[in-house]
Coordinates of C-alpha atoms in Angstrom, one line a residue:
Chain A
A1 CA 169.8 268.5 67.9
Q2 CA 173.3 268.2 66.4
S3 CA 173.6 266.2 63.2
V4 CA 176.3 265.1 60.8
S5 CA 175.8 264.7 57.0
Q6 CA 178.0 262.7 54.8
H7 CA 177.2 263.5 51.2
N8 CA 178.3 260.3 49.5
H9 CA 176.8 257.0 50.4
H10 CA 179.1 254.9 48.1
V11 CA 182.2 255.9 46.3
I12 CA 183.9 253.7 43.7
L13 CA 187.5 254.6 42.6
S14 CA 190.4 253.0 40.8
E15 CA 193.7 252.8 42.5
A16 CA 195.8 256.0 42.4
A17 CA 192.7 258.2 42.0
S18 CA 192.2 261.1 44.4
L19 CA 189.6 260.9 47.1
E20 CA 187.4 263.5 48.8
L21 CA 184.6 262.6 51.1
G22 CA 182.3 265.4 52.2
C23 CA 181.1 265.9 55.8
N24 CA 179.0 268.7 57.2
Y25 CA 177.7 269.2 60.7
S26 CA 175.0 271.3 62.3
Y27 CA 176.1 272.9 65.5
G28 CA 176.7 276.6 66.2
G29 CA 179.3 276.3 68.9
T30 CA 182.8 274.9 69.2
V31 CA 183.1 271.4 68.0
N32 CA 185.6 268.6 67.9
L33 CA 185.7 266.6 64.7
F34 CA 186.8 263.1 63.8
W35 CA 187.0 260.7 60.9
Y36 CA 186.8 257.0 61.8
V37 CA 187.4 254.1 59.4
Q38 CA 186.0 250.6 59.6
Y39 CA 187.8 248.0 57.4
P40 CA 185.7 245.0 56.4
G41 CA 185.0 242.8 59.5
Q42 CA 186.8 245.1 61.9
H43 CA 185.8 247.6 64.5
L44 CA 186.1 251.4 64.1
Q45 CA 189.6 253.0 64.2
L46 CA 190.4 256.6 64.5
L47 CA 191.8 258.1 61.2
L48 CA 192.3 261.7 62.3
K49 CA 190.9 264.4 64.6
Y50 CA 190.6 268.1 64.8
F51 CA 190.3 269.9 68.1
S52 CA 191.8 273.4 67.4
G53 CA 194.6 275.1 65.7
D54 CA 195.7 274.4 62.1
P55 CA 192.5 273.5 60.2
L56 CA 194.4 271.1 58.0
V57 CA 195.0 267.9 59.9
K58 CA 196.9 264.9 58.9
G59 CA 196.0 261.4 59.9
I60 CA 197.2 257.9 59.4
K61 CA 197.8 256.2 56.0
G62 CA 198.2 259.5 54.1
F63 CA 194.7 260.8 54.9
E64 CA 194.1 264.5 55.7
A65 CA 191.0 266.6 56.4
E66 CA 190.3 270.3 56.3
F67 CA 188.1 272.1 58.8
I68 CA 186.2 275.0 57.3
K69 CA 184.3 276.7 60.1
S70 CA 182.3 279.0 57.8
K71 CA 181.0 276.0 55.9
F72 CA 180.6 273.7 58.9
S73 CA 182.6 271.2 57.0
F74 CA 185.3 268.7 57.6
N75 CA 186.1 266.9 54.3
L76 CA 188.4 264.0 54.2
R77 CA 191.0 263.7 51.4
K78 CA 193.7 261.4 50.1
P79 CA 195.7 262.2 47.0
S80 CA 196.1 258.6 45.8
V81 CA 194.0 255.8 47.1
Q82 CA 195.1 252.2 47.4
W83 CA 193.1 248.9 47.2
S84 CA 193.6 248.6 51.0
D85 CA 191.7 251.8 51.6
T86 CA 188.5 249.9 50.8
A87 CA 186.4 250.5 53.9
E88 CA 183.6 252.4 55.4
Y89 CA 184.4 256.0 56.6
F90 CA 182.5 257.8 59.3
C91 CA 182.6 261.5 60.1
A92 CA 181.7 262.3 63.7
V93 CA 181.4 265.4 65.9
T94 CA 181.1 266.2 69.5
P95 CA 180.3 269.6 70.8
N96 CA 183.0 271.1 73.1
Q97 CA 181.0 270.6 76.2
A98 CA 181.6 268.2 79.1
G99 CA 179.5 265.1 79.2
T100 CA 178.5 264.9 75.5
A101 CA 178.7 261.9 73.3
L102 CA 180.0 261.5 69.7
I103 CA 177.4 261.9 66.9
F104 CA 178.1 260.0 63.7
G105 CA 177.2 260.5 60.1
K106 CA 175.7 257.6 58.2
G107 CA 179.0 256.6 56.7
T108 CA 180.5 256.4 53.2
T109 CA 181.5 253.1 51.7
L110 CA 184.7 253.4 49.6
S111 CA 185.4 250.7 47.1
V112 CA 188.8 250.8 45.4
S113 CA 189.5 248.6 42.4
S114 CA 193.0 247.5 41.6
Chain B
N1 CA 195.8 246.7 78.1
A2 CA 192.9 244.8 76.6
G3 CA 191.2 248.1 75.7
V4 CA 187.5 247.7 75.2
T5 CA 186.1 244.2 75.3
Q6 CA 182.6 243.0 74.4
T7 CA 180.9 239.7 74.9
P8 CA 179.4 237.8 73.2
K9 CA 180.6 238.3 69.6
F10 CA 177.5 236.8 68.1
Q11 CA 174.0 236.1 69.6
V12 CA 170.7 234.9 68.2
L13 CA 167.6 235.6 70.2
K14 CA 163.9 234.8 69.8
T15 CA 161.4 237.7 69.9
G16 CA 160.6 238.5 73.5
Q17 CA 163.7 237.1 75.1
S18 CA 165.9 239.3 77.2
M19 CA 169.7 239.4 77.4
T20 CA 172.6 241.5 78.4
L21 CA 175.5 242.6 76.2
Q22 CA 178.7 243.0 78.2
C23 CA 181.2 245.8 77.8
A24 CA 184.3 246.4 79.8
Q25 CA 187.3 248.7 79.5
D26 CA 190.6 248.6 81.4
M27 CA 191.7 252.2 80.6
N28 CA 190.0 253.9 83.6
H29 CA 187.9 255.9 81.1
E30 CA 185.1 258.0 82.6
Y31 CA 182.9 258.0 79.5
M32 CA 181.3 254.9 78.0
S33 CA 178.8 254.6 75.2
W34 CA 176.7 252.1 73.4
Y35 CA 176.0 252.4 69.6
R36 CA 174.1 250.3 67.2
Q37 CA 175.2 250.1 63.6
D38 CA 172.7 249.4 60.8
P39 CA 173.3 249.5 57.1
G40 CA 172.8 253.0 55.7
M41 CA 172.2 254.4 59.1
G42 CA 175.7 254.7 60.4
L43 CA 176.2 254.5 64.2
R44 CA 173.4 255.7 66.4
L45 CA 173.9 256.4 70.1
I46 CA 171.7 254.3 72.4
H47 CA 172.9 255.2 75.9
Y48 CA 176.0 256.8 77.4
S49 CA 177.5 257.3 80.8
V50 CA 179.8 260.0 82.1
G51 CA 180.9 258.1 85.1
A52 CA 179.9 255.4 87.6
G53 CA 176.2 255.9 88.7
I54 CA 175.4 258.3 85.9
T55 CA 173.8 257.4 82.6
D56 CA 171.8 259.2 79.9
Q57 CA 169.8 258.4 76.8
G58 CA 171.1 258.8 73.3
E59 CA 169.3 258.9 70.0
V60 CA 167.6 255.5 70.1
P61 CA 167.2 254.4 73.7
N62 CA 163.8 252.6 73.5
G63 CA 164.0 248.9 74.4
Y64 CA 167.4 249.1 76.1
N65 CA 168.5 249.7 79.7
V66 CA 171.9 250.5 81.0
S67 CA 173.6 250.8 84.4
R68 CA 177.1 251.9 85.4
S69 CA 178.0 250.5 88.8
T70 CA 181.7 250.5 88.2
T71 CA 184.1 252.6 86.0
E72 CA 185.1 249.5 84.1
D73 CA 181.7 247.9 83.1
F74 CA 178.8 249.2 81.1
P75 CA 176.3 246.5 80.3
L76 CA 173.4 247.0 77.8
R77 CA 170.2 245.1 78.6
L78 CA 167.6 244.2 76.0
L79 CA 164.4 243.9 78.0
S80 CA 162.2 242.1 75.4
A81 CA 164.0 241.5 72.1
A82 CA 162.3 242.6 68.9
P83 CA 163.4 241.9 65.2
S84 CA 164.0 245.7 64.9
Q85 CA 166.9 245.2 67.3
T86 CA 168.8 243.0 64.9
S87 CA 172.0 245.0 64.5
V88 CA 175.7 245.2 65.4
Y89 CA 176.3 246.8 68.8
F90 CA 179.5 248.7 69.6
C91 CA 180.7 249.8 73.0
A92 CA 183.1 252.7 73.2
S93 CA 185.0 254.6 75.9
R94 CA 187.1 257.7 76.3
S95 CA 188.7 259.7 79.1
V96 CA 187.6 263.1 80.1
T97 CA 191.0 264.5 79.1
S98 CA 191.0 263.1 75.6
L99 CA 188.0 263.2 73.3
V100 CA 189.2 260.2 71.3
Q101 CA 186.8 257.2 71.6
Y102 CA 188.1 253.7 71.6
F103 CA 185.7 251.1 70.2
G104 CA 185.2 247.4 71.1
P105 CA 185.0 244.7 68.5
G106 CA 181.2 244.6 68.4
T107 CA 178.4 242.2 69.1
R108 CA 176.3 241.0 66.1
L109 CA 172.8 240.3 67.4
T110 CA 170.0 238.7 65.4
V111 CA 166.5 238.6 66.7
T112 CA 164.2 236.1 65.0

């Protein structure tokens, strides 16, 4: 079965520090990749997505992610975090087949101190 | 558009009670899903549907039933609530032409 691994359970950073959250998936075929964010008390929102093309994708609020097919990875990055980035971040994958649902990683909680 | 709506927002049940969590979307999306979110476990897929009349099981389907009689609605039924079903439940939908899922605001369920 497909699975998604997020390496960091809880990351604590100071404002202006750089962020990289790891995500690896297990599926041998073509996949579509997502990062979702959940701010405290809110529902999930799409941060960015990768379907095909340029493996470096840019999302909202200065986030970007790089798809490395050979490593089955889709790591999330931000050069300089802000206090408002405090949230839970979820990596998700869906195989490129009709009728399949989204599989999520366990999530990474990011706490940014000002 | 209201997007994906869920009711109720909060619910407390006693063990053994049954209830239905409602989910509706007004975007004419074919795919709808139910997830539960537990601390340290992320979101786990309960059931999903690829269209009216078609449903399938996800990762954690036991204790839950679903049906999809219309494109808009995808209710989740708890047959006999157990404390292990205490969780936050999210409904999501997407169209067949876009793989981006839209999530509802969630239902926080406590089973005592």
